[in-house]
C-alpha cells in the first residue's frame, strides 16, 4: 500500500527500500508554514489539497546554519518546514504501536532528515514510526517582546514563547488525528527523543497542552537546560544587538530568518571565545524551553519531583557514560587544562570544591581536562537524566533507567567512546550508514549489529507493551541501571558497575553537592 488518506488529503509514499514491507511517506505537512503573517505565532492548521500529494522525500529543515552529514541544510526561502515522516509496515485497521521521534540539536539545529533517524528498521519490527521537524533557534524559542496594540500582532499573547514545543504538540495532534490511516493506534503512542529532543519531551510531560497525546516516553541524554523569562529576554537583547536592530517585536518581525540565524551564531561565538561570559563560555547554547509559568509551568526536574509528570506516562531514560567527550572531539568544548581554570569552571556553576576533589581522587592518573569533561558531562546530561527517572519513580510513576557504555573496537590512537549521540544509530538500526560512522567509531562489526538488534527490540518492547527488558526503578531509587554493551564486553548484559574510572561514588558526591538547574 502506498496511498494513505489524511484529514488534509491523500498522500503517496514509496517502499522504504532496505526493509521489505515497509512504506516511507515523507515530508507530510502537519501545520501551515510558520512565516509571513504566521511568523512567531502558534502553529496553524495546514490547508488541504486535492488529488494525491507525492510524499517521497523529506521536507525542508528549520532555519539554521548547521550542515550535518547526510542531511539537507536550510536555504533562505524554505518555509514549508513543519512536516512529519512516517514509516509503516501496515495500513488502516492494523492498530500498531506508534513511536514518534523528536530530534535534538541544542534547540538550534538538526532535523528529522538526519540519516541516523531513518525509521525503516524499527518499522520492520511492527511499529509505525513518525519523526517531525519543528522551529529552532530564535524562530522556535526566542522571546518576542510585547508590541504596541496598534502594531500587527501587537497583543501580548500573539507571539508566545516555546513555539518549538507548540510545534511538537501540533505534530502529536496530527498523529492523534491521522495515524490510524497508516496502521497506527492513536492510543498507543510513545514519544522518544535525544538531547534537546529528550528535554523537549520532558517539558511536554509537564504541559497541560500535551496531556493525553502520548502514554510512554523515552528520553536519551536529556540536557539540563531551560530558560527563565529573564534569561530569554536577555538573549533577545543580545541577538538584536548582534543583528543591529532594536529588541522590539516590530524589528524582530521585520528581520529575516537568515538575519536572526547569523546574529545568534555571532552571540554563540562571542561566548565561546570569552571566558568572562561564565557559564555560557562552557556551553554557548543560547536557546531552550522557557519556563513561563503558564504553557510550561516548571522545569522538567522540578515538575517530576512535584509529581506533575507521573500521571499516565511511563518513562524510559537512557544516557551515555562519556557524554561530553563528543564535544571535545568536535572542537566545541572549552579548553580547561589547568587547576585554576577547573576551579573557575566550578565557581561559574556553583559547584563545591569537594565535588571537584572527588572526581580528581577517583581518577588520580587523569588529566585536568579529563576531569572537566567528566564533570561537565554529568552536570549537563548524566546526573540530570538519572534524577529525572528517579524523581518520576518517587512520584509514583513507572520509570526505567539505562546507560549506554559500548566502547569495543577502535584503536589506541582513536578509541571508541560512549559519547553523546553514539547510542542513537544503535537504537534506530542505522549503523551501516557511513554518515554515522564518526559517531559510532567506524563501520560496525557483528557484535555491534547484535547490540543494535537488542536495543531495537527493547525500544519496540517498551513502545508496544511498556517492557524494555529489565526491572523498573523502585519508588526509593534505582536498583541498578541496565547497561548497553556488546556481548564481548565485560558485563555486557544487564546491570553492572560503570567502567568510567570516575564513576564509583559520584552519585553520592552529587547528592551532597546538589545539582544546579542550568539556563541558556
mmCIF file of N, CA and C in Angstrom, residues 345-436:
data_model
loop_
_atom_site.group_PDB
_atom_site.id
_atom_site.type_symbol
_atom_site.label_atom_id
_atom_site.label_comp_id
_atom_site.label_asym_id
_atom_site.label_seq_id
_atom_site.Cartn_x
_atom_site.Cartn_y
_atom_site.Cartn_z
ATOM 1 N N UNK A 345 35.783 27.154 36.496
ATOM 2 C CA UNK A 345 34.602 26.476 35.960
ATOM 3 C C UNK A 345 33.651 26.076 37.089
ATOM 4 N N UNK A 346 34.205 25.489 38.152
ATOM 5 C CA UNK A 346 33.362 25.069 39.276
ATOM 6 C C UNK A 346 32.665 26.271 39.905
ATOM 7 N N UNK A 347 33.375 27.370 40.043
ATOM 8 C CA UNK A 347 32.751 28.567 40.630
ATOM 9 C C UNK A 347 31.665 29.122 39.714
ATOM 10 N N UNK A 348 31.896 29.096 38.399
ATOM 11 C CA UNK A 348 30.886 29.588 37.453
ATOM 12 C C UNK A 348 29.559 28.860 37.632
ATOM 13 N N UNK A 349 29.622 27.573 37.971
ATOM 14 C CA UNK A 349 28.407 26.764 38.082
ATOM 15 C C UNK A 349 27.998 26.511 39.534
ATOM 16 N N UNK A 350 28.685 27.144 40.477
ATOM 17 C CA UNK A 350 28.330 26.958 41.874
ATOM 18 C C UNK A 350 28.601 25.571 42.389
ATOM 19 N N UNK A 351 29.611 24.884 41.839
ATOM 20 C CA UNK A 351 29.941 23.529 42.273
ATOM 21 C C UNK A 351 30.962 23.598 43.397
ATOM 22 N N UNK A 352 30.748 22.879 44.487
ATOM 23 C CA UNK A 352 31.682 22.944 45.607
ATOM 24 C C UNK A 352 33.025 22.304 45.262
ATOM 25 N N UNK A 353 34.067 22.784 45.907
ATOM 26 C CA UNK A 353 35.406 22.241 45.668
ATOM 27 C C UNK A 353 35.465 20.760 46.003
ATOM 28 N N UNK A 354 34.656 20.324 46.979
ATOM 29 C CA UNK A 354 34.670 18.909 47.364
ATOM 30 C C UNK A 354 34.244 18.010 46.216
ATOM 31 N N UNK A 355 33.327 18.474 45.383
ATOM 32 C CA UNK A 355 32.903 17.662 44.253
ATOM 33 C C UNK A 355 34.044 17.512 43.258
ATOM 34 N N UNK A 356 34.744 18.599 42.980
ATOM 35 C CA UNK A 356 35.878 18.533 42.054
ATOM 36 C C UNK A 356 36.949 17.611 42.617
ATOM 37 N N UNK A 357 37.254 17.732 43.914
ATOM 38 C CA UNK A 357 38.255 16.853 44.523
ATOM 39 C C UNK A 357 37.819 15.393 44.429
ATOM 40 N N UNK A 358 36.529 15.149 44.589
ATOM 41 C CA UNK A 358 36.029 13.785 44.490
ATOM 42 C C UNK A 358 36.295 13.176 43.125
ATOM 43 N N UNK A 359 36.075 13.941 42.074
ATOM 44 C CA UNK A 359 36.375 13.457 40.726
ATOM 45 C C UNK A 359 37.872 13.229 40.548
ATOM 46 N N UNK A 360 38.684 14.159 41.047
ATOM 47 C CA UNK A 360 40.139 14.023 40.905
ATOM 48 C C UNK A 360 40.629 12.795 41.672
ATOM 49 N N UNK A 361 40.101 12.573 42.863
ATOM 50 C CA UNK A 361 40.543 11.442 43.682
ATOM 51 C C UNK A 361 40.192 10.112 43.045
ATOM 52 N N UNK A 362 39.077 10.052 42.330
ATOM 53 C CA UNK A 362 38.643 8.783 41.737
ATOM 54 C C UNK A 362 39.324 8.482 40.412
ATOM 55 N N UNK A 363 40.066 9.420 39.876
ATOM 56 C CA UNK A 363 40.845 9.196 38.652
ATOM 57 C C UNK A 363 42.182 9.901 38.803
ATOM 58 N N UNK A 364 43.031 9.423 39.740
ATOM 59 C CA UNK A 364 44.264 10.144 40.062
ATOM 60 C C UNK A 364 45.224 10.271 38.882
ATOM 61 N N UNK A 365 45.125 9.385 37.909
ATOM 62 C CA UNK A 365 46.006 9.473 36.752
ATOM 63 C C UNK A 365 45.452 10.306 35.625
ATOM 64 N N UNK A 366 44.234 10.796 35.784
ATOM 65 C CA UNK A 366 43.600 11.550 34.708
ATOM 66 C C UNK A 366 44.076 12.993 34.672
ATOM 67 N N UNK A 367 43.948 13.594 33.512
ATOM 68 C CA UNK A 367 44.344 14.988 33.346
ATOM 69 C C UNK A 367 43.255 15.908 33.882
ATOM 70 N N UNK A 368 43.618 17.164 34.066
ATOM 71 C CA UNK A 368 42.626 18.165 34.466
ATOM 72 C C UNK A 368 41.508 18.231 33.439
ATOM 73 N N UNK A 369 41.866 18.195 32.162
ATOM 74 C CA UNK A 369 40.845 18.301 31.120
ATOM 75 C C UNK A 369 39.903 17.105 31.144
ATOM 76 N N UNK A 370 40.426 15.914 31.403
ATOM 77 C CA UNK A 370 39.555 14.736 31.502
ATOM 78 C C UNK A 370 38.602 14.868 32.683
ATOM 79 N N UNK A 371 39.091 15.430 33.784
ATOM 80 C CA UNK A 371 38.202 15.667 34.925
ATOM 81 C C UNK A 371 37.104 16.647 34.541
ATOM 82 N N UNK A 372 37.464 17.697 33.836
ATOM 83 C CA UNK A 372 36.477 18.681 33.381
ATOM 84 C C UNK A 372 35.422 18.020 32.504
ATOM 85 N N UNK A 373 35.859 17.202 31.554
ATOM 86 C CA UNK A 373 34.902 16.551 30.656
ATOM 87 C C UNK A 373 33.944 15.654 31.437
ATOM 88 N N UNK A 374 34.468 14.942 32.439
ATOM 89 C CA UNK A 374 33.615 14.053 33.233
ATOM 90 C C UNK A 374 32.584 14.849 34.031
ATOM 91 N N UNK A 375 33.039 15.911 34.702
ATOM 92 C CA UNK A 375 32.106 16.718 35.494
ATOM 93 C C UNK A 375 31.096 17.400 34.581
ATOM 94 N N UNK A 376 31.574 17.947 33.483
ATOM 95 C CA UNK A 376 30.682 18.678 32.569
ATOM 96 C C UNK A 376 29.601 17.756 32.003
ATOM 97 N N UNK A 377 29.996 16.545 31.617
ATOM 98 C CA UNK A 377 29.012 15.608 31.080
ATOM 99 C C UNK A 377 27.980 15.188 32.096
ATOM 100 N N UNK A 378 28.416 14.999 33.346
ATOM 101 C CA UNK A 378 27.459 14.603 34.387
ATOM 102 C C UNK A 378 26.546 15.756 34.758
ATOM 103 N N UNK A 379 27.088 16.969 34.812
ATOM 104 C CA UNK A 379 26.295 18.151 35.137
ATOM 105 C C UNK A 379 25.223 18.399 34.079
ATOM 106 N N UNK A 380 25.615 18.268 32.823
ATOM 107 C CA UNK A 380 24.716 18.637 31.732
ATOM 108 C C UNK A 380 23.761 17.518 31.345
ATOM 109 N N UNK A 381 24.209 16.244 31.462
ATOM 110 C CA UNK A 381 23.407 15.137 30.952
ATOM 111 C C UNK A 381 23.188 14.007 31.971
ATOM 112 N N UNK A 382 24.266 13.394 32.448
ATOM 113 C CA UNK A 382 24.143 12.106 33.127
ATOM 114 C C UNK A 382 23.403 12.202 34.457
ATOM 115 N N UNK A 383 23.865 13.070 35.346
ATOM 116 C CA UNK A 383 23.204 13.198 36.636
ATOM 117 C C UNK A 383 21.779 13.708 36.465
ATOM 118 N N UNK A 384 21.608 14.603 35.505
ATOM 119 C CA UNK A 384 20.277 15.159 35.244
ATOM 120 C C UNK A 384 19.317 14.060 34.791
ATOM 121 N N UNK A 385 19.745 13.221 33.852
ATOM 122 C CA UNK A 385 18.880 12.154 33.366
ATOM 123 C C UNK A 385 18.530 11.141 34.437
ATOM 124 N N UNK A 386 19.546 10.737 35.210
ATOM 125 C CA UNK A 386 19.274 9.790 36.292
ATOM 126 C C UNK A 386 18.257 10.358 37.276
ATOM 127 N N UNK A 387 18.404 11.652 37.592
ATOM 128 C CA UNK A 387 17.476 12.270 38.548
ATOM 129 C C UNK A 387 16.065 12.378 37.973
ATOM 130 N N UNK A 388 15.946 12.614 36.677
ATOM 131 C CA UNK A 388 14.607 12.650 36.077
ATOM 132 C C UNK A 388 13.895 11.313 36.279
ATOM 133 N N UNK A 389 14.596 10.222 35.990
ATOM 134 C CA UNK A 389 13.986 8.900 36.138
ATOM 135 C C UNK A 389 13.623 8.630 37.595
ATOM 136 N N UNK A 390 14.529 8.938 38.501
ATOM 137 C CA UNK A 390 14.291 8.656 39.909
ATOM 138 C C UNK A 390 13.156 9.510 40.474
ATOM 139 N N UNK A 391 13.097 10.785 40.068
ATOM 140 C CA UNK A 391 12.016 11.652 40.547
ATOM 141 C C UNK A 391 10.671 11.164 40.039
ATOM 142 N N UNK A 392 10.622 10.721 38.789
ATOM 143 C CA UNK A 392 9.374 10.196 38.229
ATOM 144 C C UNK A 392 8.912 8.972 39.012
ATOM 145 N N UNK A 393 9.871 8.105 39.365
ATOM 146 C CA UNK A 393 9.516 6.902 40.133
ATOM 147 C C UNK A 393 9.062 7.261 41.544
ATOM 148 N N UNK A 394 9.760 8.188 42.191
ATOM 149 C CA UNK A 394 9.372 8.570 43.558
ATOM 150 C C UNK A 394 7.970 9.156 43.601
ATOM 151 N N UNK A 395 7.570 9.811 42.521
ATOM 152 C CA UNK A 395 6.237 10.415 42.478
ATOM 153 C C UNK A 395 5.156 9.401 42.133
ATOM 154 N N UNK A 396 5.537 8.146 41.977
ATOM 155 C CA UNK A 396 4.555 7.096 41.707
ATOM 156 C C UNK A 396 4.478 6.658 40.268
ATOM 157 N N UNK A 397 5.346 7.196 39.411
ATOM 158 C CA UNK A 397 5.324 6.823 38.007
ATOM 159 C C UNK A 397 6.169 5.590 37.734
ATOM 160 N N UNK A 398 5.973 5.008 36.573
ATOM 161 C CA UNK A 398 6.782 3.884 36.107
ATOM 162 C C UNK A 398 7.991 4.436 35.374
ATOM 163 N N UNK A 399 9.188 4.027 35.774
ATOM 164 C CA UNK A 399 10.403 4.546 35.163
ATOM 165 C C UNK A 399 11.443 3.446 35.040
ATOM 166 N N UNK A 400 12.142 3.442 33.919
ATOM 167 C CA UNK A 400 13.254 2.526 33.655
ATOM 168 C C UNK A 400 14.493 3.364 33.357
ATOM 169 N N UNK A 401 15.663 2.821 33.697
ATOM 170 C CA UNK A 401 16.905 3.564 33.527
ATOM 171 C C UNK A 401 17.930 2.690 32.812
ATOM 172 N N UNK A 402 18.649 3.279 31.856
ATOM 173 C CA UNK A 402 19.695 2.561 31.125
ATOM 174 C C UNK A 402 20.878 3.488 30.890
ATOM 175 N N UNK A 403 22.067 2.893 30.815
ATOM 176 C CA UNK A 403 23.291 3.600 30.487
ATOM 177 C C UNK A 403 23.931 2.925 29.270
ATOM 178 N N UNK A 404 24.300 3.705 28.266
ATOM 179 C CA UNK A 404 24.945 3.174 27.067
ATOM 180 C C UNK A 404 26.447 3.254 27.275
ATOM 181 N N UNK A 405 27.139 2.091 27.211
ATOM 182 C CA UNK A 405 28.544 2.027 27.580
ATOM 183 C C UNK A 405 29.335 1.167 26.600
ATOM 184 N N UNK A 406 28.965 1.174 25.349
ATOM 185 C CA UNK A 406 29.680 0.377 24.350
ATOM 186 C C UNK A 406 30.954 1.109 23.921
ATOM 187 N N UNK A 407 32.105 0.407 24.065
ATOM 188 C CA UNK A 407 33.388 1.009 23.705
ATOM 189 C C UNK A 407 34.303 0.026 22.990
ATOM 190 N N UNK A 408 33.772 -1.048 22.447
ATOM 191 C CA UNK A 408 34.602 -2.035 21.761
ATOM 192 C C UNK A 408 35.021 -1.500 20.402
ATOM 193 N N UNK A 409 36.151 -2.019 19.904
ATOM 194 C CA UNK A 409 36.665 -1.576 18.612
ATOM 195 C C UNK A 409 37.585 -0.385 18.762
ATOM 196 N N UNK A 410 37.853 0.255 17.637
ATOM 197 C CA UNK A 410 38.722 1.418 17.667
ATOM 198 C C UNK A 410 40.184 1.030 17.752
ATOM 199 N N UNK A 411 41.029 1.996 18.124
ATOM 200 C CA UNK A 411 42.472 1.794 18.214
ATOM 201 C C UNK A 411 43.002 2.681 19.323
ATOM 202 N N UNK A 412 44.240 2.425 19.789
ATOM 203 C CA UNK A 412 44.807 3.317 20.812
ATOM 204 C C UNK A 412 44.829 4.776 20.373
ATOM 205 N N UNK A 413 45.043 4.997 19.086
ATOM 206 C CA UNK A 413 45.083 6.368 18.595
ATOM 207 C C UNK A 413 43.695 6.989 18.527
ATOM 208 N N UNK A 414 42.679 6.181 18.300
ATOM 209 C CA UNK A 414 41.304 6.686 18.231
ATOM 210 C C UNK A 414 40.367 5.686 18.893
ATOM 211 N N UNK A 415 40.325 5.704 20.220
ATOM 212 C CA UNK A 415 39.440 4.764 20.913
ATOM 213 C C UNK A 415 37.975 5.091 20.671
ATOM 214 N N UNK A 416 37.143 4.059 20.715
ATOM 215 C CA UNK A 416 35.698 4.255 20.614
ATOM 216 C C UNK A 416 35.193 4.769 21.951
ATOM 217 N N UNK A 417 34.390 5.813 21.925
ATOM 218 C CA UNK A 417 33.883 6.419 23.144
ATOM 219 C C UNK A 417 32.363 6.261 23.209
ATOM 220 N N UNK A 418 31.871 6.057 24.422
ATOM 221 C CA UNK A 418 30.419 6.010 24.651
ATOM 222 C C UNK A 418 29.944 7.436 24.880
ATOM 223 N N UNK A 419 30.040 8.230 23.816
ATOM 224 C CA UNK A 419 29.777 9.661 23.958
ATOM 225 C C UNK A 419 28.371 10.040 23.509
ATOM 226 N N UNK A 420 28.065 11.292 23.656
ATOM 227 C CA UNK A 420 26.758 11.851 23.333
ATOM 228 C C UNK A 420 26.355 11.455 21.914
ATOM 229 N N UNK A 421 25.163 10.914 21.778
ATOM 230 C CA UNK A 421 24.534 10.546 20.494
ATOM 231 C C UNK A 421 25.059 9.248 19.901
ATOM 232 N N UNK A 422 26.050 8.597 20.523
ATOM 233 C CA UNK A 422 26.527 7.332 19.971
ATOM 234 C C UNK A 422 25.483 6.239 20.046
ATOM 235 N N UNK A 423 24.546 6.349 20.978
ATOM 236 C CA UNK A 423 23.541 5.309 21.163
ATOM 237 C C UNK A 423 22.433 5.340 20.120
ATOM 238 N N UNK A 424 22.223 6.502 19.491
ATOM 239 C CA UNK A 424 21.054 6.668 18.626
ATOM 240 C C UNK A 424 21.098 5.754 17.396
ATOM 241 N N UNK A 425 22.216 5.665 16.638
ATOM 242 C CA UNK A 425 22.208 4.755 15.490
ATOM 243 C C UNK A 425 22.002 3.299 15.877
ATOM 244 N N UNK A 426 22.435 2.916 17.088
ATOM 245 C CA UNK A 426 22.179 1.549 17.545
ATOM 246 C C UNK A 426 20.683 1.334 17.748
ATOM 247 N N UNK A 427 20.005 2.300 18.339
ATOM 248 C CA UNK A 427 18.578 2.146 18.626
ATOM 249 C C UNK A 427 17.726 2.195 17.363
ATOM 250 N N UNK A 428 18.176 2.924 16.344
ATOM 251 C CA UNK A 428 17.433 3.011 15.084
ATOM 252 C C UNK A 428 17.830 1.922 14.086
ATOM 253 N N UNK A 429 18.932 1.225 14.326
ATOM 254 C CA UNK A 429 19.386 0.236 13.359
ATOM 255 C C UNK A 429 19.962 0.847 12.101
ATOM 256 N N UNK A 430 20.662 1.967 12.253
ATOM 257 C CA UNK A 430 21.209 2.679 11.092
ATOM 258 C C UNK A 430 22.744 2.674 11.090
ATOM 259 N N UNK A 431 23.350 1.670 11.712
ATOM 260 C CA UNK A 431 24.808 1.627 11.857
ATOM 261 C C UNK A 431 25.547 1.573 10.535
ATOM 262 N N UNK A 432 24.928 1.018 9.499
ATOM 263 C CA UNK A 432 25.641 0.827 8.245
ATOM 264 C C UNK A 432 25.693 2.084 7.387
ATOM 265 N N UNK A 433 24.966 3.124 7.757
ATOM 266 C CA UNK A 433 25.049 4.373 7.012
ATOM 267 C C UNK A 433 26.386 5.049 7.334
ATOM 268 N N UNK A 434 27.186 5.307 6.301
ATOM 269 C CA UNK A 434 28.527 5.849 6.543
ATOM 270 C C UNK A 434 28.495 7.218 7.208
ATOM 271 N N UNK A 435 27.359 7.912 7.134
ATOM 272 C CA UNK A 435 27.270 9.228 7.757
ATOM 273 C C UNK A 435 27.281 9.165 9.281
ATOM 274 N N UNK A 436 27.024 7.993 9.849
ATOM 275 C CA UNK A 436 27.022 7.874 11.319
ATOM 276 C C UNK A 436 28.306 7.242 11.846
#
